[in-house]
XYZ file of C-alpha atoms in Angstrom:
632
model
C 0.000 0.000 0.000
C 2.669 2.087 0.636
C 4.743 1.090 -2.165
C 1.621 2.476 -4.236
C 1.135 5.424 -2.655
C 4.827 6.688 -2.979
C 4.580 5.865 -6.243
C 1.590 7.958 -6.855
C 3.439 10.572 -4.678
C 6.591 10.437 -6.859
C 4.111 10.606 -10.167
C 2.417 14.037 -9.406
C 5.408 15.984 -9.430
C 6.755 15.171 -12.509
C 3.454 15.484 -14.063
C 3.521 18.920 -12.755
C 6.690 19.560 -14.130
C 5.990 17.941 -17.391
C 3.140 19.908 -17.622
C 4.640 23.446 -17.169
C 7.297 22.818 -19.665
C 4.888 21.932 -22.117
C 2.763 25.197 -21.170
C 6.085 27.239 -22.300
C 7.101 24.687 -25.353
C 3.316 23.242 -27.012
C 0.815 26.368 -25.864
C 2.833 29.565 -26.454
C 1.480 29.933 -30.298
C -2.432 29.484 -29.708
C -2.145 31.356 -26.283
C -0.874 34.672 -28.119
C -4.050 34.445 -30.487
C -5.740 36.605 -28.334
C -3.404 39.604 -29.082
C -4.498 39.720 -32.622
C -7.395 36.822 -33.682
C -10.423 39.169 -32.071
C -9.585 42.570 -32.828
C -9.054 41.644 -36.800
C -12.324 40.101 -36.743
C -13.530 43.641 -36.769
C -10.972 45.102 -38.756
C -9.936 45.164 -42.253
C -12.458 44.221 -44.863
C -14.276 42.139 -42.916
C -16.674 44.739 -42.801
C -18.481 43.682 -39.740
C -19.864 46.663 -36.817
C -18.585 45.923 -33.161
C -22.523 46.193 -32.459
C -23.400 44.427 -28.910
C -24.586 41.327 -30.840
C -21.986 40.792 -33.103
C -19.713 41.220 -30.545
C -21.398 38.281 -28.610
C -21.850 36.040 -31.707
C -18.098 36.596 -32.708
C -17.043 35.645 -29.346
C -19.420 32.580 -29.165
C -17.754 31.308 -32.852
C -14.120 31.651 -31.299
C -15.235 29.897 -27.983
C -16.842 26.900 -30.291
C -14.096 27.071 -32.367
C -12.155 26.370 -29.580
C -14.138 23.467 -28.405
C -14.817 21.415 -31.310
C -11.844 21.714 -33.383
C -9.075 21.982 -30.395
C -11.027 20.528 -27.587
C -12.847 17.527 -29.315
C -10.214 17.084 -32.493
C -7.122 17.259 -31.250
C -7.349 16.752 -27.578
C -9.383 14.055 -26.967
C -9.571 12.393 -30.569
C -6.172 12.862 -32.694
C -4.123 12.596 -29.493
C -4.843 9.100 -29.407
C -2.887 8.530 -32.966
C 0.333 8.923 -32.010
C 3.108 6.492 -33.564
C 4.598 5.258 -30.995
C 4.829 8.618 -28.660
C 5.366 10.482 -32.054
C 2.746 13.226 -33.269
C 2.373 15.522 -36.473
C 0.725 14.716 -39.907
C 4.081 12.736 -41.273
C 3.791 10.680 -38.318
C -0.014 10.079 -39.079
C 1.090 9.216 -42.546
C 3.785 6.480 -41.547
C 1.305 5.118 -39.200
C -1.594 4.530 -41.401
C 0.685 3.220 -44.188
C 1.874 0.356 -41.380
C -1.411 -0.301 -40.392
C -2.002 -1.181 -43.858
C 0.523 -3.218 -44.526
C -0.151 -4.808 -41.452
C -3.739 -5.962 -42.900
C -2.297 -7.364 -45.721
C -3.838 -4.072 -48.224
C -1.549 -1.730 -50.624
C 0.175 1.088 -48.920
C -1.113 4.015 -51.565
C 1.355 6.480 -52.215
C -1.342 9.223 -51.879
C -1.178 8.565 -47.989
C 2.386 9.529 -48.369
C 1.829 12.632 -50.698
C -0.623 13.739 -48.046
C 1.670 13.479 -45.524
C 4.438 15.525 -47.387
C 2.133 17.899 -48.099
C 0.626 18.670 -44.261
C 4.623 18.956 -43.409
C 5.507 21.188 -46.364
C 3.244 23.420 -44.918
C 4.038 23.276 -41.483
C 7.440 24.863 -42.386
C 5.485 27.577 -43.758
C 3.602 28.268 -40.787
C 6.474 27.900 -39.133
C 8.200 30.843 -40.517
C 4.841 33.161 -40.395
C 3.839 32.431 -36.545
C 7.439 33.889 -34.807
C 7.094 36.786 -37.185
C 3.135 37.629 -36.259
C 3.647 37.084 -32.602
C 6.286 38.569 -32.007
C 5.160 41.866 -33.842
C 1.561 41.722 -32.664
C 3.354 41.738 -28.727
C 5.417 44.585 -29.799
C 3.287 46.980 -31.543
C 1.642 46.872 -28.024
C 4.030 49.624 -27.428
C 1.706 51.935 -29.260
C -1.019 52.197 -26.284
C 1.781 51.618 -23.633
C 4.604 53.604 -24.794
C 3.786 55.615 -27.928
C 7.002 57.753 -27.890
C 8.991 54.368 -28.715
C 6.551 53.109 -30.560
C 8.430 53.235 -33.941
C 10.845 50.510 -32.582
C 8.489 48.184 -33.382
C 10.193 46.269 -36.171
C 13.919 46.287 -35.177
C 13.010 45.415 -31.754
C 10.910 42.617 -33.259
C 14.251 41.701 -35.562
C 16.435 41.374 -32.148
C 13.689 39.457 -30.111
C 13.452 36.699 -32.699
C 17.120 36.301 -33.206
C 17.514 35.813 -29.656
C 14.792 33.151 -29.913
C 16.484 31.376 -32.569
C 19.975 31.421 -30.514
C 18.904 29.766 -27.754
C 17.125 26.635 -29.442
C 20.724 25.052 -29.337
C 20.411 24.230 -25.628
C 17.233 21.962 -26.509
C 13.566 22.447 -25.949
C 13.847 20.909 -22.433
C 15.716 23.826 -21.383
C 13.455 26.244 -23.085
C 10.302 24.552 -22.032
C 11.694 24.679 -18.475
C 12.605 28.572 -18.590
C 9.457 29.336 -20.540
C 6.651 27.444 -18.571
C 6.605 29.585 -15.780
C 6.264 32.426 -17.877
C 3.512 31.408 -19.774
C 2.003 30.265 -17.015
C 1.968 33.589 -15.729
C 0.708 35.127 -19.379
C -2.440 32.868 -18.959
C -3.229 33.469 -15.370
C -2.291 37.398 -16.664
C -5.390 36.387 -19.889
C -7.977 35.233 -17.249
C -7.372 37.930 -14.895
C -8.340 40.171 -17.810
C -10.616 38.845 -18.534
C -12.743 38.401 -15.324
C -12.141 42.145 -14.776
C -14.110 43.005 -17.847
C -16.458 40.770 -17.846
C -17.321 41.850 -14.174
C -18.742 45.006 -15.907
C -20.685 42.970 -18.556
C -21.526 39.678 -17.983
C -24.017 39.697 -20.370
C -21.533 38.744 -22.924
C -21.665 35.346 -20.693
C -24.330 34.442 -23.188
C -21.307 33.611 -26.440
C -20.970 30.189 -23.946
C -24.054 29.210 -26.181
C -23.246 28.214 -29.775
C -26.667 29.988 -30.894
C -25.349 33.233 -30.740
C -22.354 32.473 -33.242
C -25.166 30.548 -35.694
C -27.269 33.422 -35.522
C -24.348 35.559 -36.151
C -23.210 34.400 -39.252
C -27.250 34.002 -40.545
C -27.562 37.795 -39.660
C -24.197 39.092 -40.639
C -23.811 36.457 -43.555
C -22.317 39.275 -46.213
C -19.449 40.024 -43.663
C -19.560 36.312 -41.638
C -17.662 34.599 -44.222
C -14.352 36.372 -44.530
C -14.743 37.193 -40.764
C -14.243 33.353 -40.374
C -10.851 33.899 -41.417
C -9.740 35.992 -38.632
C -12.088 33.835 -36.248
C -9.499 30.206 -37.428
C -6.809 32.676 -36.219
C -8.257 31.500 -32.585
C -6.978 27.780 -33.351
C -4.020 28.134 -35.320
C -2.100 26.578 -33.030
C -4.278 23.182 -32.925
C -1.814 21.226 -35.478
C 1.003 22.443 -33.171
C -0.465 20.329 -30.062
C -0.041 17.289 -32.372
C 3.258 17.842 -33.746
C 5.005 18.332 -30.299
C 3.675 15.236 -28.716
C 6.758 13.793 -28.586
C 8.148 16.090 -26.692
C 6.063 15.790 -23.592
C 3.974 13.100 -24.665
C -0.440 13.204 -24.512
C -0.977 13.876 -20.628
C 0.795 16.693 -19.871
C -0.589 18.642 -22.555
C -4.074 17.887 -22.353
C -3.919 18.589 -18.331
C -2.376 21.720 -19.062
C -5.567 22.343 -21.748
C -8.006 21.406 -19.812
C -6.711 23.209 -16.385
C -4.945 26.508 -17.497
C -5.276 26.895 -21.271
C -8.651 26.838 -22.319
C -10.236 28.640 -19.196
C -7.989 31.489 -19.490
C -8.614 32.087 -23.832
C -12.167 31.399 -23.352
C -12.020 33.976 -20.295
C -10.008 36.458 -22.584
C -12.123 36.373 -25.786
C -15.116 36.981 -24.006
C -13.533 39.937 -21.871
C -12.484 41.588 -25.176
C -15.895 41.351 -26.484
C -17.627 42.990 -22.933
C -14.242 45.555 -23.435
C -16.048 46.521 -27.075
C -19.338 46.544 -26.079
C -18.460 49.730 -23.675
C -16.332 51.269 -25.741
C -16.695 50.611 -29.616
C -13.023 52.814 -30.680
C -10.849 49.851 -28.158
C -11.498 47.850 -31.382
C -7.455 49.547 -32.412
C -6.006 47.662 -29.516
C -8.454 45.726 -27.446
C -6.072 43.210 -25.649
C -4.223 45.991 -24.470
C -6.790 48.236 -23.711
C -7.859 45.592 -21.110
C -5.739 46.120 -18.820
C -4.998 49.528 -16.567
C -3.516 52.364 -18.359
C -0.898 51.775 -15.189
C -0.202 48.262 -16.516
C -0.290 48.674 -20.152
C 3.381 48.827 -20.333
C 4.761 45.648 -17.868
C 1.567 43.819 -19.986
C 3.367 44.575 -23.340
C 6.477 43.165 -21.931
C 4.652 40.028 -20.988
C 3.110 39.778 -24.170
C 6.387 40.261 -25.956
C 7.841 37.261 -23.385
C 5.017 35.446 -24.129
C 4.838 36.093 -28.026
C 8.719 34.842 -28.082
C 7.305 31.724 -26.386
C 4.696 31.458 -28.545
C 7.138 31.018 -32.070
C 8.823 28.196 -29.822
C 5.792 25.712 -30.797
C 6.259 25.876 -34.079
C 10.295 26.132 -34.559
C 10.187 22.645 -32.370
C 7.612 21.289 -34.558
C 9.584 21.923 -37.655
C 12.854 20.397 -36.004
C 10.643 17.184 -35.424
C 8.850 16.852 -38.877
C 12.695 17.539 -40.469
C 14.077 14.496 -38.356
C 11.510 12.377 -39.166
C 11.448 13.262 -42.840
C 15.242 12.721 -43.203
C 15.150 9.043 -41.250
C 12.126 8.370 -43.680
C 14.108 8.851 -46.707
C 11.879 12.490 -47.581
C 15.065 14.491 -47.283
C 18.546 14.932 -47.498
C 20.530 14.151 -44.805
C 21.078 16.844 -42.094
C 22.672 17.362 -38.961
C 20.324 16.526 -36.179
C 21.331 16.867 -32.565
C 19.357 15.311 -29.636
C 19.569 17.294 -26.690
C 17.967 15.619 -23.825
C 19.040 11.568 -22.768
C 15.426 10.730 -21.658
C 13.480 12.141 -24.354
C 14.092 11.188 -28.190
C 11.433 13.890 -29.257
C 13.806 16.425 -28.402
C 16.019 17.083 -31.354
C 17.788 20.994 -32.896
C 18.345 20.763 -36.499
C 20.898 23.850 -37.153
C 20.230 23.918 -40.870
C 16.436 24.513 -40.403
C 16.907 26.740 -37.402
C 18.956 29.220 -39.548
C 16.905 28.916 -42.190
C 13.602 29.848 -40.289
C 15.744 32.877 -38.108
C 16.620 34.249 -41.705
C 12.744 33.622 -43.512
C 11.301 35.334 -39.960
C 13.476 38.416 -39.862
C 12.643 38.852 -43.703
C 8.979 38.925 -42.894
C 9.168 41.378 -40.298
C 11.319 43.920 -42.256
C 9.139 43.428 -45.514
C 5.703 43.482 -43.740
C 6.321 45.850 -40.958
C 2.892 45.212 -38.922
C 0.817 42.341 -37.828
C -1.805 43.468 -39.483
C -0.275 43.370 -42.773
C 0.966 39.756 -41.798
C -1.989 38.641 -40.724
C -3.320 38.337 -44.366
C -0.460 35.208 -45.283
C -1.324 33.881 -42.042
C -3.900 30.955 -41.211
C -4.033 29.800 -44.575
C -1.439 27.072 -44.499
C -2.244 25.821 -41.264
C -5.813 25.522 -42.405
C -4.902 23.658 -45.318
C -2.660 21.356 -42.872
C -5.638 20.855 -40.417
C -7.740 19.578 -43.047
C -5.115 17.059 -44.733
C -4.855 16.043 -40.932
C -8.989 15.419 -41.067
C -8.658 13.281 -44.687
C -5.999 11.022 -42.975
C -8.172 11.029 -39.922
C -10.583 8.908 -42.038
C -7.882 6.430 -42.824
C -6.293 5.944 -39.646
C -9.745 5.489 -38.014
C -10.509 2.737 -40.494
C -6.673 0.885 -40.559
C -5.660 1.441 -37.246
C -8.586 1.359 -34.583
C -10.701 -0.854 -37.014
C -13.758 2.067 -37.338
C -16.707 1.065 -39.634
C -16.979 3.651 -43.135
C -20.037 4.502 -41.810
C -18.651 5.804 -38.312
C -15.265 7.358 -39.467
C -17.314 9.678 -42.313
C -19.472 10.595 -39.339
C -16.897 11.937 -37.526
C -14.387 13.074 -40.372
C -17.900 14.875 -41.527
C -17.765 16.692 -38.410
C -14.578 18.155 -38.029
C -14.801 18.543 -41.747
C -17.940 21.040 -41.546
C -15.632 23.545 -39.475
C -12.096 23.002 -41.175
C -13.908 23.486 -44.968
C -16.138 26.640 -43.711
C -12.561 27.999 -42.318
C -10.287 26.861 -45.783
C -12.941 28.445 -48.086
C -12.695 31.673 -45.721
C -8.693 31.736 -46.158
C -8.702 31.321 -49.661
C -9.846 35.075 -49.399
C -6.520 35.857 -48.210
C -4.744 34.490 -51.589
C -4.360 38.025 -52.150
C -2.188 40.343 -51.744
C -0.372 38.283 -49.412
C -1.891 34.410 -49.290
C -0.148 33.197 -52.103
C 3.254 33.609 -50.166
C 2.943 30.521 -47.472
C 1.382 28.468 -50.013
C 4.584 29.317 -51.740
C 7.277 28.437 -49.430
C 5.250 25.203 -49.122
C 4.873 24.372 -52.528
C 8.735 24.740 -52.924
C 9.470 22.212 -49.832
C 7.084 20.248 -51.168
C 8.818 20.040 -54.515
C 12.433 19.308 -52.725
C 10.837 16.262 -50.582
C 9.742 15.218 -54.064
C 12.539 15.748 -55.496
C 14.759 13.831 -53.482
C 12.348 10.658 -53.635
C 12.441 10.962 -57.343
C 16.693 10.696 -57.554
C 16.661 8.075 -55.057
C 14.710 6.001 -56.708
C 16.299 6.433 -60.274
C 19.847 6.136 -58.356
C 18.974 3.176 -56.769
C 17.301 1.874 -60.169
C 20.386 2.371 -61.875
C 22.712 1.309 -58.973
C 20.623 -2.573 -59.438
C 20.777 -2.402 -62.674
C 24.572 -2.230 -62.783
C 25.555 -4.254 -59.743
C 26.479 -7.769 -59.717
C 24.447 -10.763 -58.142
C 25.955 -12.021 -55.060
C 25.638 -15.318 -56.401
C 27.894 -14.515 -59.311
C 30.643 -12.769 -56.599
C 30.588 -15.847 -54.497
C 31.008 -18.281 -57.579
C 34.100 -16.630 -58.176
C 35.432 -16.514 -54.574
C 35.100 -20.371 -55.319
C 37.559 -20.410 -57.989
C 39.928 -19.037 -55.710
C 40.644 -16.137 -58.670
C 40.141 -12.994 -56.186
C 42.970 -12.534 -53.905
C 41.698 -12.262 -50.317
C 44.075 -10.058 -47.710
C 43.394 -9.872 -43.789
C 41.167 -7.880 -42.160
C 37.313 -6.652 -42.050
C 35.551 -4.509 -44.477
C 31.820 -3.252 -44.188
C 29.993 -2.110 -46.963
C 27.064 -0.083 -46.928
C 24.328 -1.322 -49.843
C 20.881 -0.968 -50.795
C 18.496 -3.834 -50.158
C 18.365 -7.000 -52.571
C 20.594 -9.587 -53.697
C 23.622 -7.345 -55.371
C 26.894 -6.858 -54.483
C 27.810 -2.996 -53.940
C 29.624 -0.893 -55.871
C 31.988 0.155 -53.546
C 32.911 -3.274 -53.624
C 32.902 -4.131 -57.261
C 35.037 -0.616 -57.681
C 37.421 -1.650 -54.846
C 38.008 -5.383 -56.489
C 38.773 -3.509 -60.206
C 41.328 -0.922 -58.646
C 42.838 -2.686 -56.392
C 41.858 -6.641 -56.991
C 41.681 -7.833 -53.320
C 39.009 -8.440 -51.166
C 39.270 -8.769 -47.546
C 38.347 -12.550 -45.713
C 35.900 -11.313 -43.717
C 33.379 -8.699 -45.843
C 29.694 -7.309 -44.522
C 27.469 -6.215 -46.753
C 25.259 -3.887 -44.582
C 22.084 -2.815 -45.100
C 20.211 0.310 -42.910
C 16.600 0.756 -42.977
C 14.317 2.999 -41.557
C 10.849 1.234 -39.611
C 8.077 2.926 -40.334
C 8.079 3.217 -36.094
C 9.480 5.652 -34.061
C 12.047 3.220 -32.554
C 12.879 -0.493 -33.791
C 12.356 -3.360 -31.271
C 15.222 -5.398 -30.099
C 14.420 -8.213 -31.925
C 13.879 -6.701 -35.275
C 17.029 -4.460 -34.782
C 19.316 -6.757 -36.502
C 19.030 -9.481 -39.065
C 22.283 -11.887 -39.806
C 23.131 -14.023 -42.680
C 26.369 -16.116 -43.396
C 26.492 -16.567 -47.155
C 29.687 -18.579 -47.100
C 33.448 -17.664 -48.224
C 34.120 -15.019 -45.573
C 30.948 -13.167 -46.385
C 28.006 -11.775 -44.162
C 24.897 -10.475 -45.361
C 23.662 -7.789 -41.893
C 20.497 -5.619 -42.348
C 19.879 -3.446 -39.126
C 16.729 -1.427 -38.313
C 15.901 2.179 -36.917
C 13.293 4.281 -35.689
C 12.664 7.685 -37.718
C 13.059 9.331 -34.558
C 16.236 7.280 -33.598
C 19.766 8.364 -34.362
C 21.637 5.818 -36.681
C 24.491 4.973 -34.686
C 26.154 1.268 -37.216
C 28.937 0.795 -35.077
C 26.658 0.759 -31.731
C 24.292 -1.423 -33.499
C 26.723 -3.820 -34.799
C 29.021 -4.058 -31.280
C 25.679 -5.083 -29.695
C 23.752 -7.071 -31.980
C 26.623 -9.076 -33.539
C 27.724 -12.086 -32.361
C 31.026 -14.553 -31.687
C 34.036 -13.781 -34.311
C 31.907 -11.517 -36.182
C 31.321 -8.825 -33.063
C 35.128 -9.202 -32.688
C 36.153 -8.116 -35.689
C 33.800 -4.964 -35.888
C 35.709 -2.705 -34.123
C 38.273 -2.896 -36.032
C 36.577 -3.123 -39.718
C 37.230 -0.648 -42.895
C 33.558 0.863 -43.751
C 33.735 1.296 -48.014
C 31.387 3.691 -49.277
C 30.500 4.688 -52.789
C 30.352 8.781 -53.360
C 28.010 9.089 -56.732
C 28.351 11.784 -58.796
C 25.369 12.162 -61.367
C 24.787 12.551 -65.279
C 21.889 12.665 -67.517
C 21.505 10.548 -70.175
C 21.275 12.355 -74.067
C 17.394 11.712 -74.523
C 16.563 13.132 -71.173
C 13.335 15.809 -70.879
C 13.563 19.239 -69.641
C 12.141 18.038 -66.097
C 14.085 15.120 -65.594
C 17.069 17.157 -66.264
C 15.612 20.072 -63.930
C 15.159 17.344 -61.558
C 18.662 16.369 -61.564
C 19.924 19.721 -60.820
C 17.947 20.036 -58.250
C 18.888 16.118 -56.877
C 22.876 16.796 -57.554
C 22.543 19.928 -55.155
C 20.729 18.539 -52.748
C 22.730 15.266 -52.710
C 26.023 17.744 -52.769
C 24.901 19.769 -49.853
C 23.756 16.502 -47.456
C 25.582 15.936 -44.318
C 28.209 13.107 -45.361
C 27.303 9.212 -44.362
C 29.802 8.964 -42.073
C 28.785 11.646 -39.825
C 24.845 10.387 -40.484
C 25.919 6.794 -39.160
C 28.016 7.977 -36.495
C 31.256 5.839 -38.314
C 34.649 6.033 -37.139
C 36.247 8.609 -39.817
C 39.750 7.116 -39.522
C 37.705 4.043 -40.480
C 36.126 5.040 -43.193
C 37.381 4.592 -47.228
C 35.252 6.161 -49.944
C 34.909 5.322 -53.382
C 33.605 7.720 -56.423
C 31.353 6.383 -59.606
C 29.753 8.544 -62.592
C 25.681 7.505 -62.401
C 23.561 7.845 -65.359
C 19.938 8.795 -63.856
């Protein structure tokens, strides 16, 4: 009894502290919505009056927003898919595809294409959401401290390099310096809140969901591009999903259902009694909330909290790139893991640059949130509802739903997520087009990449040898054999590599013992210890070795080999050559304008990849490479 008890004891603590890092790392992006997402539902072209009733009925669709599409979706519904501890729509993708396979169907390619698609975009968003937050915290300066007020943008410009900086000491660290802060921003939201609701509570009454139906059936010229700025409420919904693996399902739903939601729903509504006093707060209501005496240490929160807020998405993008490179979607890139008890919690330099670069372009080009807020929604509305589509198929291949009950539900969360896409489309122009962009273009690398990897590896099978054929002649006793260990990486199949076929022509020896390795990526987040390895003695000094990661695992061959090997062959690993083959590409004479686009496009990427033998984690005094002209 006691032994139960401590346990339960020891539990609650680390929940709690679980918890309040994931408040400063999961929560920071949708908890900043209410600096911006109400007042441009009345700005703009929306066209809308801050009457009393549209006030109520625009609160009411933001509170149901809010419920159904956060609350019911995400929390208590797409939670539940996570591969393995692993969240986001490439994750979704990966999973369905196994389930699949599992039950003996195709794996479609679409699922894939779907999956590449939500990601492509999350990079987009990802650039967009440090740049609005940040500003929108900022510009608060113009109620607070209008004789500064100018210093909006470069102020903005050093706040999110800063942010960027310190994502090299991991998001545990960050999540652990951040929580309390945004703890304190949504206990700061509530009080707020409360305060002006205290002086109209009859805006109480947006709690029911017929005041946002009436709404839009009374205001239905100006409802339907208003819905635009309403989905700026939920943006960070996809967010919750993607960062699972950080913190893992409890801790952020707690934190939801405890602090989070309370505190918007508190806010929204206490902007909306704000406006129904005083019409003109529509310029700033957020601010305007709060005593002229506190206007100014409330900006500063904001701007703490705004900085938090980008931190959702940057970790997001460092997960979907670490997946996407162990799946084979992208080139490979340096990707550190910063914590030893959590895999989820990775820094990828080359896309942290990349974003701190894309964020501080946005800011100087677009100057106010306002402006911003036209690109901004749109991509993470098209990723919420390619999230919903593969909601249908996971329901179906992995928890065994009827068709019947799955379109039910997908229905549902399809009603809301189509009525907010169609509103966004609005925003195409001036500035829509520009996320839509930027995801188009990763899209097109991810592609890419598959493409030359598959024609590479094509053309590598076509030229190799059959095993069969090598071992035939290591029975003759032709090929002079010399002491020692060599390893050499190769595709899957039957054919000997290469490296190993260039290494016999140039310098006709092969060593006694040779492994031809093979590394896959699961379609899991880790590989089990069982599946981790696979061993085959093919005779004549030769071993055929396939071994198995996660896409969330690092691929350390040497570690894998020391402990999976066995006998004589585990000996002699440690001390083993590792041959691999450096391609350099060419384009045949009848090739199409595409294809030889393509291959540009392939050769730079493949040029600019982090090299195998930091990817594998192989000894580089160990490590021999060999160069070949492909044909793709």
């Amino acid at each position: 009894m006691s032994d139960t008890h401590g346990g339960h004891a020891g539990h609650r603590p680390r929940l709690a502290a679980t918890t309040l890092a994931a408040l400063g790392i999961v929560f920071g992006d949708i908890g900043t919505s209410p600096l911006y997402a109400f007042r441009e539902c009345f700005s703009g072209s929306h066209g809308a009056t801050p009457t009393a009733g549209n006030l109520v009925g625009a609160a009411s669709l933001i509170v149901w927003s809010l419920i159904m599409v956060v609350t019911v979706k995400y929390l208590l519904i797409i939670l539940k898919l996570d591969n393995k501890g692993e969240g986001g729509v490439l994750a979704l993708s990966t999973l369905i595809r196994g389930a699949l396979r599992c039950l003996g169907g195709r794996d479609p390619k679409k699922i894939l294409l779907f999956g590449l698609a939500g990601a492509s975009l999350i990079y987009a968003d990802g650039m967009l959401t440090p740049a609005i937050s940040v500003l929108s915290a900022v510009e608060g300066l113009a109620v607070s401290a209008p004789v500064i007020a100018h210093w909006a943008v470069p102020l903005s410009v050093v706040l999110l390099v800063a942010l960027f900086y310190i994502q090299r000491f991991g998001t545990g660290l960050v999540g652990r310096l951040f929580g309390p802060v945004i703890l304190l921003w949504f206990v700061t939201l509530a009080a707020l809140g409360i305060r002006a609701l205290w002086a109209h509570p009859q805006v109480l009454w947006a709690i029911s969901p017929w005041e946002g139906i009436s709404f839009l059936c009374r205001e239905w010229k100006h409802a339907f591009p208003l819905l635009s700025a309403v989905f700026l409420a939920v943006t960070g919904g996809e967010s919750l999903y993607a960062d699972i693996g950080h913190f893992g399902t409890k801790p952020i739903r707690v934190a939801w259902f405890t602090v989070v939601f309370p505190a918007l729903v508190l806010n929204y509504l206490g902007q909306a009694a704000l406006l129904t006093a005083d019409p003109l707060a529509i310029r700033s209501p957020f601010f305007l909330l709060a005593p002229s005496m506190l206007q100014l240490p409330l900006t500063i929160l904001a701007t703490c909290a705004a900085i938090i807020a980008s931190q959702a998405l940057i970790s997001g993008a460092f997960s979907m790139t670490a997946q996407a490179v162990q799946l084979g979607c992208m080139p490979r890139t340096q990707i550190l893991y910063t914590s030893e008890h959590s895999m989820g919690q990775v820094y990828v330099p080359a896309v942290n640059h990349l974003l701190a670069v894309a964020c501080v372009l946005l800011v100087i080009t677009f100057k106010t949130s306002a402006a911003l807020a036209g690109a901004y929604g749109i991509a993470i509305s098209v990723t919420m509802t390619i999230t919903t589509v593969l909601f249908f198929s996971a329901a179906r291949a992995v928890w065994g739903w009827s068709g019947l009950k799955a379109g039910l539900v997908t229905s549902l969360f399809l009603t809301f997520e189509a009525a907010f896409l169609a509103a966004n489309t609005l925003k195409l122009l001036p500035t829509g087009w520009l996320p839509l962009t930027i995801g188009g273009l990763v899209m097109c690398t991810m592609l890419t990449w598959l493409w030359g990897r598959k024609r590479l590896y094509e053309r590598i099978v076509a030229a190799s040898l059959p095993i069969a054929d090598l071992l035939r002649e290591l029975k003759k006793g032709r090929i002079h054999r010399v002491s020692g260990t060599a390893i050499y990486m190769s595709g899957k199949g039957t054919q000997v590599p290469n490296a190993l076929l260039h290494n016999l022509k140039h310098n006709q020896v092969l060593h006694e013992r040779v492994i031809l390795l093979h590394v896959m990526t699961t379609d899991q987040p880790t590989a089990s210890e069982e599946d981790l390895l696979e061993y085959e003695d093919l005779g004549d000094g030769l071993q055929n070795v396939t071994i198995r990661f996660g896409f969330t695992e690092t691929p350390d061959v040497p570690a894998a080999l020391k402990k999976r090997l066995k006998g004589d062959a585990k000996l002699q690993v440690s001390k083993a050559t590792y041959f691999l083959g450096r391609e350099s590409y060419g384009m045949g004479k009848h090739a199409t304008f595409m294809d030889r686009l393509r291959l540009s496009i392939f050769g730079v990427l493949a040029r600019n990849a982090s090299p195998a033998t930091a990817y594998f984690q192989l000894p580089p005094g160990r490590v021999v490479e060999l160069g070949a002209q492909i044909t793709l």
